[in-house]
Short mmCIF file of C-alpha atoms in Angstrom, two decimals:
data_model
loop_
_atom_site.label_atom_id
_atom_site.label_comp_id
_atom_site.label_asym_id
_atom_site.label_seq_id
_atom_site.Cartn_x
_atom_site.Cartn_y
_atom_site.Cartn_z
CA UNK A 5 283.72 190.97 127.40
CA UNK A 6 286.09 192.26 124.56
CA UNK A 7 288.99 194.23 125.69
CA UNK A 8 287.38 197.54 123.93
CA UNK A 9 285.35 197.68 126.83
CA UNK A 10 287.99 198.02 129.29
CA UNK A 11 289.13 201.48 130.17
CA UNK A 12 292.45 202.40 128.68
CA UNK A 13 295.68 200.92 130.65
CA UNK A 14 293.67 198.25 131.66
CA UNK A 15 294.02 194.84 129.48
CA UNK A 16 293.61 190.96 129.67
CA UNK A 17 296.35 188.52 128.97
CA UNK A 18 296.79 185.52 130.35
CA UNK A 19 298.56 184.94 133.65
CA UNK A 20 299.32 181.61 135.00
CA UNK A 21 297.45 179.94 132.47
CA UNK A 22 294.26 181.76 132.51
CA UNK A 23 293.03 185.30 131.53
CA UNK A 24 293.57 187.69 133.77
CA UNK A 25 292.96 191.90 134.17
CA UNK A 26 296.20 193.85 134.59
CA UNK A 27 297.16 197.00 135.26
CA UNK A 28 300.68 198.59 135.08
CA UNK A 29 302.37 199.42 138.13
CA UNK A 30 304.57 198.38 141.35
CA UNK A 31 303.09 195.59 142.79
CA UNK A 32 300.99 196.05 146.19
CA UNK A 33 299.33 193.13 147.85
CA UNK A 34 301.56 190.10 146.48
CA UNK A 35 299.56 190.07 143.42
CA UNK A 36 301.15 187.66 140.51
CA UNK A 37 303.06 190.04 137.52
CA UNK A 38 303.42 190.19 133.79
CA UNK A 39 306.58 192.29 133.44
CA UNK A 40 305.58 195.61 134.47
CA UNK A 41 302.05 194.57 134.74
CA UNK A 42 299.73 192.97 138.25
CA UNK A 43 297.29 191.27 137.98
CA UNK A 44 293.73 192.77 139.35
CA UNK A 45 292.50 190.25 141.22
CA UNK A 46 288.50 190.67 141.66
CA UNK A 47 288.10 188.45 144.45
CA UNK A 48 290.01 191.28 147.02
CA UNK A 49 288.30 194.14 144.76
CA UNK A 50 285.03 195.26 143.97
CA UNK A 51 285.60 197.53 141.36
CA UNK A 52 288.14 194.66 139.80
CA UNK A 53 284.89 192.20 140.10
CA UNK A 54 282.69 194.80 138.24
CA UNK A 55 284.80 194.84 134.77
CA UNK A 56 285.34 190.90 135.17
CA UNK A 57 281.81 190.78 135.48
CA UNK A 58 281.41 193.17 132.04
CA UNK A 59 279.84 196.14 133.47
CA UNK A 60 280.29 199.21 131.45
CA UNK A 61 281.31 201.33 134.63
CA UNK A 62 281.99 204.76 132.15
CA UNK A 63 286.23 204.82 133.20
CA UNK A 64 287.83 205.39 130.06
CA UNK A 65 291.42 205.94 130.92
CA UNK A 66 293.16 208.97 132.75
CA UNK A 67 289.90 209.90 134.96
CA UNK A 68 289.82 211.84 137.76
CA UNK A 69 288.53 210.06 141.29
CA UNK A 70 287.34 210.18 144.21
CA UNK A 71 287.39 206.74 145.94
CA UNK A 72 285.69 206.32 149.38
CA UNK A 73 287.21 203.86 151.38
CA UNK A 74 290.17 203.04 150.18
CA UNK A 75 291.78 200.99 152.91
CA UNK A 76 295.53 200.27 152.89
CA UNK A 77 295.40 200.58 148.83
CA UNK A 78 294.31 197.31 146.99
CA UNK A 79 291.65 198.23 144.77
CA UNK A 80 292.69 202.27 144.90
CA UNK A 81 296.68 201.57 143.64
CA UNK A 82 295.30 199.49 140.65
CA UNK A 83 292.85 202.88 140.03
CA UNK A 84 295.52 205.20 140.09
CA UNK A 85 297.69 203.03 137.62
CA UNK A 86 295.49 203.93 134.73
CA UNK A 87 293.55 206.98 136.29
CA UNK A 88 294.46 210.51 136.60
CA UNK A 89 294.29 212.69 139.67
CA UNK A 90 293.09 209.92 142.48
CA UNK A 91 292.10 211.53 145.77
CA UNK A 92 292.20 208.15 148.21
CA UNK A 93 289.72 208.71 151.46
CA UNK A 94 290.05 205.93 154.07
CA UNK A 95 288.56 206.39 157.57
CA UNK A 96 291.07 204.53 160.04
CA UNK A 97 294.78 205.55 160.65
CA UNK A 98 296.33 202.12 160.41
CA UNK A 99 295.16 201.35 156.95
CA UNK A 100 296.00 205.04 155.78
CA UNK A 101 299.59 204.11 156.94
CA UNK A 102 300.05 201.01 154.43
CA UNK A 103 298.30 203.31 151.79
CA UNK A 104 301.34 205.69 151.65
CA UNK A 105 303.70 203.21 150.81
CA UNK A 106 301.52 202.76 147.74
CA UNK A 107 301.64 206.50 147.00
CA UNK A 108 305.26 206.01 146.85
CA UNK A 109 305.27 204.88 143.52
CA UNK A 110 301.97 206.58 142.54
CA UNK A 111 302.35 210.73 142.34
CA UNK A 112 299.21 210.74 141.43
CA UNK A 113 297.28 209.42 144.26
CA UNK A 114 296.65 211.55 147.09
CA UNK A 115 295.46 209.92 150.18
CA UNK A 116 292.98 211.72 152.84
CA UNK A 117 292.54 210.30 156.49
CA UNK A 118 288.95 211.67 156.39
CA UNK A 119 284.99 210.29 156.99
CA UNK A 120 283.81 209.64 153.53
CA UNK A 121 280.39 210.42 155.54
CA UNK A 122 281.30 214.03 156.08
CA UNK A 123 282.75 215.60 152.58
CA UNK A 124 282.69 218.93 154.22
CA UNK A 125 286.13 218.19 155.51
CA UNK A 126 287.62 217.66 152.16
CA UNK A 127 285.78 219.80 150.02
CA UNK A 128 288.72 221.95 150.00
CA UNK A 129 291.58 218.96 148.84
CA UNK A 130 289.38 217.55 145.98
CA UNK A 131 288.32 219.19 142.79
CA UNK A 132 285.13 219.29 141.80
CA UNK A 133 284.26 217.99 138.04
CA UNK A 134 285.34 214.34 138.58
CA UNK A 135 284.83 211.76 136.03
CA UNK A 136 284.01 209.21 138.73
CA UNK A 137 283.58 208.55 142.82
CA UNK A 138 284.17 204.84 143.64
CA UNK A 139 282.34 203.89 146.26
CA UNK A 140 283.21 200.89 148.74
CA UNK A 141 282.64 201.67 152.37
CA UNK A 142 281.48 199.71 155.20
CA UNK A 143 278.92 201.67 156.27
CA UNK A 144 275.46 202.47 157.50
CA UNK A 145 273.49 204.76 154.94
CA UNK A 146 275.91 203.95 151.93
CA UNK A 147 273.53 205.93 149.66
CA UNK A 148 273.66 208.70 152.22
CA UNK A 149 277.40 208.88 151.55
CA UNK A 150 276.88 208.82 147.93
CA UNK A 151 274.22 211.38 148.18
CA UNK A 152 276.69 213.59 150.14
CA UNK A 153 279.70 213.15 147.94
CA UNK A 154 277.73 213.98 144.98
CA UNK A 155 278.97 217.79 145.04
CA UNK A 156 282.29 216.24 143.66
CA UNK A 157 281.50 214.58 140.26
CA UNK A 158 281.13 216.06 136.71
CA UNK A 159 277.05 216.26 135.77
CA UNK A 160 277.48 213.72 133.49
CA UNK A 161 280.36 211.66 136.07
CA UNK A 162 279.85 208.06 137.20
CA UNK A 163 278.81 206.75 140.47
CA UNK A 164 280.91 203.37 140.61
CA UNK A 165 279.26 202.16 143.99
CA UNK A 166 279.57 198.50 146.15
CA UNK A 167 276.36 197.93 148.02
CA UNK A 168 277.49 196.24 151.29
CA UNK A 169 274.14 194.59 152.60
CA UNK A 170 275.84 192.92 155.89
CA UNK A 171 277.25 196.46 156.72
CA UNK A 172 273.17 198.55 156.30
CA UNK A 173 271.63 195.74 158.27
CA UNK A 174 273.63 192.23 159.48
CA UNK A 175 269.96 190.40 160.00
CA UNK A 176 267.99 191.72 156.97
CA UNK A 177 268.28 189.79 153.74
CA UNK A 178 270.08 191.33 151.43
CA UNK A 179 268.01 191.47 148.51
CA UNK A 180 265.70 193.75 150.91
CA UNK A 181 268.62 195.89 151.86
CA UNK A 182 269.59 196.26 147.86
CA UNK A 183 266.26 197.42 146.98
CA UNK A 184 266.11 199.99 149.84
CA UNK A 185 269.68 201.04 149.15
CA UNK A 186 269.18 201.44 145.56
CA UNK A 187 265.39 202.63 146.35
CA UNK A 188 267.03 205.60 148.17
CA UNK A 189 269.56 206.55 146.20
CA UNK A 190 267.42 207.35 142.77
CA UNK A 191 266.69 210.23 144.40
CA UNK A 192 270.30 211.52 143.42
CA UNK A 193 271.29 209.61 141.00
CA UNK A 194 269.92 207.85 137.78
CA UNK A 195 270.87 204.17 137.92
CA UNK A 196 272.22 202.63 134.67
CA UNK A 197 272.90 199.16 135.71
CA UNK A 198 273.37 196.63 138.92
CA UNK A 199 274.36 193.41 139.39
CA UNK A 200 275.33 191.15 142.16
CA UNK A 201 278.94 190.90 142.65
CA UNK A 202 278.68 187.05 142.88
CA UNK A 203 280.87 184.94 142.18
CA UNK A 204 283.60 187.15 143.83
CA UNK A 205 281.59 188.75 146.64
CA UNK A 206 278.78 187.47 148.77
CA UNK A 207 276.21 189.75 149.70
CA UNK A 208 277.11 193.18 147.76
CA UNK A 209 275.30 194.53 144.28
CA UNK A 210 277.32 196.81 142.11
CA UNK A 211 275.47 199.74 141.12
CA UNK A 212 276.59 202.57 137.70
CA UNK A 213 274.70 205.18 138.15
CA UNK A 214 274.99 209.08 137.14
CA UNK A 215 273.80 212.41 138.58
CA UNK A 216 270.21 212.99 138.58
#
């Protein structure tokens, strides 16, 4: 993957003597540094794993995003290093609490303790006309959630999702649950690509997709 593909303020340089994504910013999770640059590590992030992998996920560079389930800030704080307003909804408290020391250095990421399955109760915090929702929940109905938080993105935005097949159904085989998944969500959204997220995580496809 050339570095033209990557959205702007991300890059590749090598790090420890291999090539590496960065992104500038304070580090957050003990990740290794290049000056004022971390490294994105794609084995803790699924969005990281999607650009290693050379998916053209639409982020160009100062976006505005929505990302559902953000946890204590991994994948999120490397987002909001080259992305504009970030609105940051994670479920649990404890999480949410590591998550504002990363909005520390970060003005532009606003974290919401809220139920990415009920956008209702941040409809009023987020703007509507985003450029992308990032998707990574561990959920039942994951395309129900994306279905739901639709309202939010631009009509010609990116879904950036993270199919999690052990969290729909922990006995099913996954390549069932990703067809049913992805079956369901077409009827929101146009799918432009999918891919497993193997080698960096078992069990979950990546899916771009857009507004239907």
């Amino acid at each position: 993957m050339s570095a033209a593909s990557l959205p702007a303020g991300v890059v590749r340089r090598t790090v420890d003597g291999r090539e590496r994504l960065l992104t500038e910013g304070e580090p957050v999770y003990g990740e290794p540094t290049d000056g004022d640059w971390r490294v994105w590590d794609p084995g803790r992030s699924k969005l990281g794993a999607m650009l290693e992998l050379g998916m053209d996920t639409g982020l160009t560079g100062g976006d505005s995003v929505l990302y559902l389930g953000a946890a204590s800030g991994t994948t999120v704080s490397h987002v909001a290093d080259f992305c504009g307003p970030t609105y940051a909804v994670e479920f649990s408290a404890r999480p949410v609490r590591d998550l504002l020391d990363v909005v520390d250095d970060r003005p532009n990421l606003f974290p919401l303790l809220k139920d990415a399955r009920r956008p209702e109760t941040y409809a009023h915090v987020v703007e509507s006309g985003l450029d992308a929702v990032v998707q990574d929940v561990a959920t039942r109905g994951q395309a129900t959630v994306a279905a739901r938080n639709r309202r939010f993105l631009a009509d010609d935005g990116r879904l950036l999702l993270a199919i999690k097949a052990r969290s729909e159904d922990v006995t099913a085989d996954p390549e069932a649950v990703f067809e049913a998944v992805s079956g369901e969500l077409t009827e929101t959204y146009e799918v432009l690509d999918s891919r497993p997220l193997t080698p960096y995580h078992d069990d979950h496809l990546a899916v771009v997709a857009t507004p239907r």
